[in-house]
PDB file of C-alpha atoms in Angstrom:
ATOM      1  CA  GLN A   1      94.630  41.300 169.560  1.00 44.00           C
ATOM      2  CA  SER A   2      91.155  42.406 170.395  1.00 40.00           C
ATOM      3  CA  THR A   3      90.183  45.929 171.312  1.00 44.00           C
ATOM      4  CA  TRP A   4      86.434  44.821 172.458  1.00 45.00           C
ATOM      5  CA  GLY A   5      87.227  45.766 175.977  1.00 51.00           C
ATOM      6  CA  PRO A   6      84.830  46.978 178.681  1.00 49.00           C
ATOM      7  CA  HIS A   7      85.390  50.296 177.952  1.00 50.00           C
ATOM      8  CA  SER A   8      84.886  49.972 174.674  1.00 48.00           C
ATOM      9  CA  ARG A   9      81.407  48.511 175.291  1.00 49.00           C
ATOM     10  CA  ILE A  10      80.369  51.510 177.957  1.00 46.00           C
ATOM     11  CA  SER A  11      81.492  53.585 175.187  1.00 50.00           C
ATOM     12  CA  TRP A  12      79.407  51.929 172.616  1.00 42.00           C
ATOM     13  CA  LEU A  13      76.260  51.793 175.229  1.00 47.00           C
ATOM     14  CA  ALA A  14      76.781  55.574 175.485  1.00 47.00           C
ATOM     15  CA  GLY A  15      76.629  56.208 171.790  1.00 48.00           C
ATOM     16  CA  ILE A  16      73.512  54.186 171.649  1.00 42.00           C
ATOM     17  CA  SER A  17      72.184  55.861 174.243  1.00 46.00           C
ATOM     18  CA  LEU A  18      72.925  59.049 172.629  1.00 43.00           C
ATOM     19  CA  LEU A  19      71.541  58.101 169.828  1.00 43.00           C
ATOM     20  CA  ALA A  20      68.226  57.299 171.166  1.00 44.00           C
ATOM     21  CA  ALA A  21      67.943  60.819 172.792  1.00 40.00           C
ATOM     22  CA  ILE A  22      68.709  62.349 169.914  1.00 39.00           C
ATOM     23  CA  GLY A  23      66.089  60.724 167.724  1.00 43.00           C
ATOM     24  CA  ALA A  24      63.524  61.243 170.987  1.00 37.00           C
ATOM     25  CA  VAL A  25      64.051  64.995 171.105  1.00 36.00           C
ATOM     26  CA  VAL A  26      63.741  65.025 166.952  1.00 35.00           C
ATOM     27  CA  ALA A  27      60.327  63.244 166.598  1.00 38.00           C
ATOM     28  CA  PHE A  28      59.433  65.233 169.635  1.00 34.00           C
ATOM     29  CA  MET A  29      60.332  68.599 167.660  1.00 36.00           C
ATOM     30  CA  GLY A  30      59.079  67.181 164.589  1.00 37.00           C
ATOM     31  CA  GLN A  31      55.558  66.466 166.517  1.00 37.00           C
ATOM     32  CA  HIS A  32      55.647  70.170 168.044  1.00 34.00           C
ATOM     33  CA  HIS A  33      56.405  71.771 164.187  1.00 33.00           C
ATOM     34  CA  SER A  34      53.364  69.824 162.891  1.00 32.00           C
ATOM     35  CA  SER A  35      51.088  70.882 164.685  1.00 31.00           C
ATOM     36  CA  GLY A  36      51.768  74.457 164.540  1.00 31.00           C
ATOM     37  CA  ALA A  37      51.203  77.354 166.697  1.00 32.00           C
ATOM     38  CA  ALA A  38      48.571  78.639 164.819  1.00 45.00           C
ATOM     39  CA  ALA A  39      47.117  75.014 164.356  1.00 60.00           C
ATOM     40  CA  ALA A  40      43.232  75.211 165.434  1.00 75.00           C
ATOM     41  CA  ASP A  41      42.797  73.505 168.323  1.00 87.00           C
ATOM     42  CA  PRO A  42      40.559  70.229 167.703  1.00 88.00           C
ATOM     43  CA  ASN A  43      38.821  70.595 170.968  1.00 89.00           C
ATOM     44  CA  VAL A  44      37.283  74.368 170.369  1.00 92.00           C
ATOM     45  CA  ALA A  45      34.029  74.404 168.734  1.00 94.00           C
ATOM     46  CA  ARG A  46      33.734  76.521 164.882  1.00 95.00           C
ATOM     47  CA  GLU A  47      32.243  76.411 162.187  1.00 96.00           C
ATOM     48  CA  TRP A  48      32.425  73.552 159.265  1.00 97.00           C
ATOM     49  CA  MET A  49      31.027  73.292 156.135  1.00 97.00           C
ATOM     50  CA  VAL A  50      29.694  69.528 155.464  1.00 98.00           C
ATOM     51  CA  VAL A  51      29.878  68.991 151.257  1.00 97.00           C
ATOM     52  CA  VAL A  52      27.151  67.076 149.301  1.00 97.00           C
ATOM     53  CA  ARG A  53      26.641  65.505 146.319  1.00 95.00           C
ATOM     54  CA  ALA A  54      23.396  66.540 144.601  1.00 91.00           C
ATOM     55  CA  PRO A  55      20.491  66.252 144.744  1.00 90.00           C
ATOM     56  CA  VAL A  56      20.642  67.177 148.270  1.00 91.00           C
ATOM     57  CA  THR A  57      17.884  64.936 150.194  1.00 94.00           C
ATOM     58  CA  GLU A  58      15.992  65.324 153.445  1.00 96.00           C
ATOM     59  CA  GLU A  59      17.580  61.550 154.326  1.00 96.00           C
ATOM     60  CA  VAL A  60      21.319  62.906 153.612  1.00 96.00           C
ATOM     61  CA  LYS A  61      20.459  65.822 156.371  1.00 96.00           C
ATOM     62  CA  ALA A  62      19.101  63.690 158.593  1.00 97.00           C
ATOM     63  CA  GLY A  63      22.008  61.299 158.054  1.00 97.00           C
ATOM     64  CA  ILE A  64      24.491  64.204 159.136  1.00 97.00           C
ATOM     65  CA  ALA A  65      21.979  65.408 162.265  1.00 97.00           C
ATOM     66  CA  THR A  66      22.064  61.985 163.597  1.00 97.00           C
ATOM     67  CA  ALA A  67      26.161  61.238 162.863  1.00 97.00           C
ATOM     68  CA  THR A  68      26.907  64.391 164.258  1.00 97.00           C
ATOM     69  CA  GLY A  69      24.516  65.205 166.838  1.00 97.00           C
ATOM     70  CA  LEU A  70      24.693  68.821 165.532  1.00 96.00           C
ATOM     71  CA  VAL A  71      22.013  71.201 163.929  1.00 94.00           C
ATOM     72  CA  LEU A  72      22.770  71.510 160.303  1.00 95.00           C
ATOM     73  CA  GLY A  73      22.640  75.558 159.744  1.00 94.00           C
ATOM     74  CA  ASP A  74      22.230  77.288 156.624  1.00 94.00           C
ATOM     75  CA  TYR A  75      22.914  75.873 153.034  1.00 95.00           C
ATOM     76  CA  VAL A  76      26.285  77.318 151.168  1.00 94.00           C
ATOM     77  CA  ARG A  77      27.509  77.403 148.150  1.00 93.00           C
ATOM     78  CA  MET A  78      31.096  77.903 148.019  1.00 92.00           C
ATOM     79  CA  GLU A  79      33.673  77.710 145.106  1.00 90.00           C
ATOM     80  CA  ASP A  80      35.712  75.192 147.400  1.00 90.00           C
ATOM     81  CA  ALA A  81      32.076  73.411 148.455  1.00 93.00           C
ATOM     82  CA  PRO A  82      29.243  73.595 145.435  1.00 94.00           C
ATOM     83  CA  HIS A  83      26.852  71.914 147.826  1.00 96.00           C
ATOM     84  CA  ALA A  84      27.328  72.771 151.635  1.00 97.00           C
ATOM     85  CA  PHE A  85      25.692  73.004 155.439  1.00 97.00           C
ATOM     86  CA  LEU A  86      27.124  74.187 158.230  1.00 96.00           C
ATOM     87  CA  VAL A  87      27.453  73.156 161.563  1.00 97.00           C
ATOM     88  CA  PHE A  88      29.109  74.565 164.539  1.00 96.00           C
ATOM     89  CA  GLY A  89      30.757  71.571 166.367  1.00 96.00           C
ATOM     90  CA  THR A  90      34.349  70.160 167.519  1.00 96.00           C
ATOM     91  CA  GLU A  91      36.647  68.338 164.559  1.00 96.00           C
ATOM     92  CA  ALA A  92      35.726  64.661 166.307  1.00 96.00           C
ATOM     93  CA  GLN A  93      31.144  65.540 165.982  1.00 97.00           C
ATOM     94  CA  VAL A  94      31.876  67.018 162.586  1.00 97.00           C
ATOM     95  CA  MET A  95      34.485  64.244 161.280  1.00 97.00           C
ATOM     96  CA  ARG A  96      31.269  61.859 161.946  1.00 97.00           C
ATOM     97  CA  ALA A  97      29.108  63.316 158.592  1.00 97.00           C
ATOM     98  CA  ARG A  98      32.083  61.593 156.566  1.00 97.00           C
ATOM     99  CA  ASP A  99      30.124  58.151 157.048  1.00 96.00           C
ATOM    100  CA  VAL A 100      26.967  59.109 155.785  1.00 97.00           C
ATOM    101  CA  ALA A 101      25.816  58.584 152.077  1.00 95.00           C
ATOM    102  CA  GLY A 102      25.515  61.173 150.150  1.00 96.00           C
ATOM    103  CA  VAL A 103      28.362  63.348 152.123  1.00 97.00           C
ATOM    104  CA  SER A 104      31.804  63.846 150.028  1.00 96.00           C
ATOM    105  CA  GLY A 105      33.866  65.532 152.778  1.00 96.00           C
ATOM    106  CA  VAL A 106      34.412  67.764 155.381  1.00 97.00           C
ATOM    107  CA  LEU A 107      35.836  71.472 155.112  1.00 97.00           C
ATOM    108  CA  ALA A 108      36.671  73.975 157.771  1.00 95.00           C
ATOM    109  CA  TRP A 109      34.976  77.493 157.698  1.00 96.00           C
ATOM    110  CA  GLU A 110      38.339  79.229 156.955  1.00 95.00           C
ATOM    111  CA  PRO A 111      39.051  82.891 157.593  1.00 95.00           C
ATOM    112  CA  LYS A 112      39.390  83.117 153.349  1.00 93.00           C
ATOM    113  CA  HIS A 113      35.764  82.370 153.520  1.00 94.00           C
ATOM    114  CA  LYS A 114      34.990  85.124 156.331  1.00 96.00           C
ATOM    115  CA  VAL A 115      35.823  88.514 154.550  1.00 94.00           C
ATOM    116  CA  LYS A 116      33.094  90.314 152.707  1.00 79.00           C
ATOM    117  CA  ARG A 117      34.266  94.038 151.335  1.00 82.00           C
ATOM    118  CA  ALA A 118      37.067  94.758 153.205  1.00 88.00           C
ATOM    119  CA  GLU A 119      38.056  98.057 151.566  1.00 92.00           C
ATOM    120  CA  PHE A 120      38.525 101.383 153.792  1.00 93.00           C
ATOM    121  CA  ASP A 121      39.767 104.632 154.202  1.00 93.00           C
ATOM    122  CA  ALA A 122      42.859 103.670 156.619  1.00 93.00           C
ATOM    123  CA  ALA A 123      42.572 107.748 157.594  1.00 94.00           C
ATOM    124  CA  ALA A 124      38.746 107.388 158.503  1.00 94.00           C
ATOM    125  CA  GLU A 125      38.298 108.159 162.001  1.00 94.00           C
ATOM    126  CA  SER A 126      36.081 105.485 162.520  1.00 95.00           C
ATOM    127  CA  VAL A 127      35.344 102.681 160.128  1.00 96.00           C
ATOM    128  CA  ARG A 128      32.130 100.242 161.053  1.00 97.00           C
ATOM    129  CA  LEU A 129      32.526  96.231 160.497  1.00 97.00           C
ATOM    130  CA  ASN A 130      29.586  94.424 160.441  1.00 97.00           C
ATOM    131  CA  VAL A 131      30.245  90.865 161.672  1.00 98.00           C
ATOM    132  CA  LEU A 132      28.008  87.589 161.760  1.00 97.00           C
ATOM    133  CA  THR A 133      27.964  85.453 164.501  1.00 97.00           C
ATOM    134  CA  ALA A 134      28.694  81.459 164.071  1.00 95.00           C
ATOM    135  CA  HIS A 135      25.930  79.247 163.687  1.00 90.00           C
ATOM    136  CA  GLY A 136      24.490  78.539 166.820  1.00 88.00           C
ATOM    137  CA  ALA A 137      26.064  81.584 168.386  1.00 93.00           C
ATOM    138  CA  SER A 138      23.836  84.241 169.839  1.00 96.00           C
ATOM    139  CA  ALA A 139      25.460  88.099 169.414  1.00 98.00           C
ATOM    140  CA  ALA A 140      25.185  89.022 172.700  1.00 98.00           C
ATOM    141  CA  ASP A 141      27.121  85.779 173.859  1.00 97.00           C
ATOM    142  CA  VAL A 142      29.856  86.631 171.568  1.00 97.00           C
ATOM    143  CA  VAL A 143      30.401  90.051 172.809  1.00 98.00           C
ATOM    144  CA  ARG A 144      30.691  89.250 175.949  1.00 97.00           C
ATOM    145  CA  ALA A 145      33.550  86.944 175.284  1.00 96.00           C
ATOM    146  CA  TRP A 146      35.209  89.164 172.695  1.00 97.00           C
ATOM    147  CA  GLU A 147      34.845  92.413 175.188  1.00 96.00           C
ATOM    148  CA  PRO A 148      38.040  91.750 177.434  1.00 96.00           C
ATOM    149  CA  GLU A 149      40.160  91.878 174.302  1.00 95.00           C
ATOM    150  CA  ALA A 150      38.473  94.991 172.319  1.00 96.00           C
ATOM    151  CA  ALA A 151      40.632  97.065 174.196  1.00 94.00           C
ATOM    152  CA  ALA A 152      43.836  95.879 173.347  1.00 96.00           C
ATOM    153  CA  HIS A 153      42.588  95.386 169.576  1.00 96.00           C
ATOM    154  CA  HIS A 154      41.714  99.457 169.673  1.00 96.00           C
ATOM    155  CA  ILE A 155      38.433  98.688 169.154  1.00 97.00           C
ATOM    156  CA  SER A 156      36.165 101.728 170.101  1.00 97.00           C
ATOM    157  CA  SER A 157      32.902  99.997 170.547  1.00 97.00           C
ATOM    158  CA  ILE A 158      31.729  96.670 170.152  1.00 98.00           C
ATOM    159  CA  GLU A 159      27.582  95.946 170.193  1.00 98.00           C
ATOM    160  CA  ALA A 160      25.126  93.172 169.772  1.00 98.00           C
ATOM    161  CA  VAL A 161      22.242  95.033 167.192  1.00 98.00           C
ATOM    162  CA  SER A 162      20.114  91.930 166.215  1.00 97.00           C
ATOM    163  CA  GLU A 163      20.393  88.273 167.551  1.00 97.00           C
ATOM    164  CA  LYS A 164      23.171  87.175 165.017  1.00 96.00           C
ATOM    165  CA  LYS A 165      24.854  90.534 164.529  1.00 98.00           C
ATOM    166  CA  ILE A 166      27.537  92.455 165.931  1.00 98.00           C
ATOM    167  CA  VAL A 167      28.610  95.987 164.699  1.00 98.00           C
ATOM    168  CA  VAL A 168      32.440  96.857 165.534  1.00 98.00           C
ATOM    169  CA  VAL A 169      33.519 100.206 165.182  1.00 97.00           C
ATOM    170  CA  VAL A 170      37.496 100.956 165.185  1.00 97.00           C
ATOM    171  CA  HIS A 171      39.660 103.871 164.043  1.00 96.00           C
ATOM    172  CA  GLY A 172      40.741 103.474 160.189  1.00 96.00           C
ATOM    173  CA  ALA A 173      44.825 102.604 161.101  1.00 96.00           C
ATOM    174  CA  HIS A 174      43.800  99.802 163.048  1.00 97.00           C
ATOM    175  CA  ALA A 175      41.096  98.483 160.923  1.00 96.00           C
ATOM    176  CA  ARG A 176      42.854  95.835 159.209  1.00 96.00           C
ATOM    177  CA  ALA A 177      44.336  93.902 162.584  1.00 97.00           C
ATOM    178  CA  VAL A 178      40.580  94.084 163.330  1.00 97.00           C
ATOM    179  CA  ILE A 179      39.608  92.256 160.666  1.00 97.00           C
ATOM    180  CA  ASP A 180      42.541  90.060 160.833  1.00 96.00           C
ATOM    181  CA  TRP A 181      41.947  89.004 163.835  1.00 97.00           C
ATOM    182  CA  LEU A 182      38.128  88.879 163.773  1.00 97.00           C
ATOM    183  CA  VAL A 183      38.262  86.050 161.172  1.00 96.00           C
ATOM    184  CA  GLN A 184      40.411  84.083 163.219  1.00 95.00           C
ATOM    185  CA  GLN A 185      37.617  83.837 166.164  1.00 96.00           C
ATOM    186  CA  PRO A 186      35.935  80.686 165.843  1.00 95.00           C
ATOM    187  CA  LEU A 187      32.820  82.506 166.815  1.00 96.00           C
ATOM    188  CA  CYS A 188      32.410  84.634 163.629  1.00 97.00           C
ATOM    189  CA  HIS A 189      30.716  83.654 160.535  1.00 97.00           C
ATOM    190  CA  PHE A 190      31.812  86.595 158.326  1.00 95.00           C
ATOM    191  CA  VAL A 191      32.723  90.536 158.448  1.00 97.00           C
ATOM    192  CA  GLU A 192      32.279  93.229 156.229  1.00 96.00           C
ATOM    193  CA  VAL A 193      33.117  97.083 156.121  1.00 96.00           C
ATOM    194  CA  ALA A 194      29.747  98.629 156.471  1.00 93.00           C
ATOM    195  CA  PRO A 195      29.123 100.127 153.200  1.00 86.00           C
ATOM    196  CA  LYS A 196      29.713 103.904 153.901  1.00 78.00           C
ATOM    197  CA  PHE A 197      32.839 103.434 155.201  1.00 70.00           C
ATOM    198  CA  ARG A 198      34.074 101.586 152.091  1.00 70.00           C
ATOM    199  CA  THR A 199      36.049 102.855 149.525  1.00 67.00           C
ATOM    200  CA  THR A 200      35.654 102.538 146.036  1.00 51.00           C
TER     201      THR A 200
END
């Protein structure tokens, strides 16, 4: 005698629905996890390195500017980018440079590229940090953007001292946390401890 009755069919359909629901949840969680809470927002403009092959020609530079619609910044040489130009833009804008002849890749200007000479005395009453702003960003505008968060990071003072340079003063006990915060900011190009505040 067959056991395939109406109740069995309902149970089977319910099981399929449950599996589908579980699959949808797993897929959502996978997407959420892969994006990561700390992942850079692709819609936020930040600094990138457009890596080029030598010799670097004016045609390549012009091609990058035309493809991305961005103004090329400084020429830099890093371990992971022997010949590169800084640009400031969104991920979608910058990735267009990959189609330009002579371009070998695009790399984000990451926190590891931003820290210069970070030794300091943690017991010091004040540590001065020199910050250079990202390509295309003025120091005065960056100070205005950062000021609302300065107190929360125990920053004593923050001041634009030139078109591209900001001086941040913080107690030594909080200097490491402030450096870590600064290098995560898209508008920060690099940060260093001022010479007289460094330890030897």
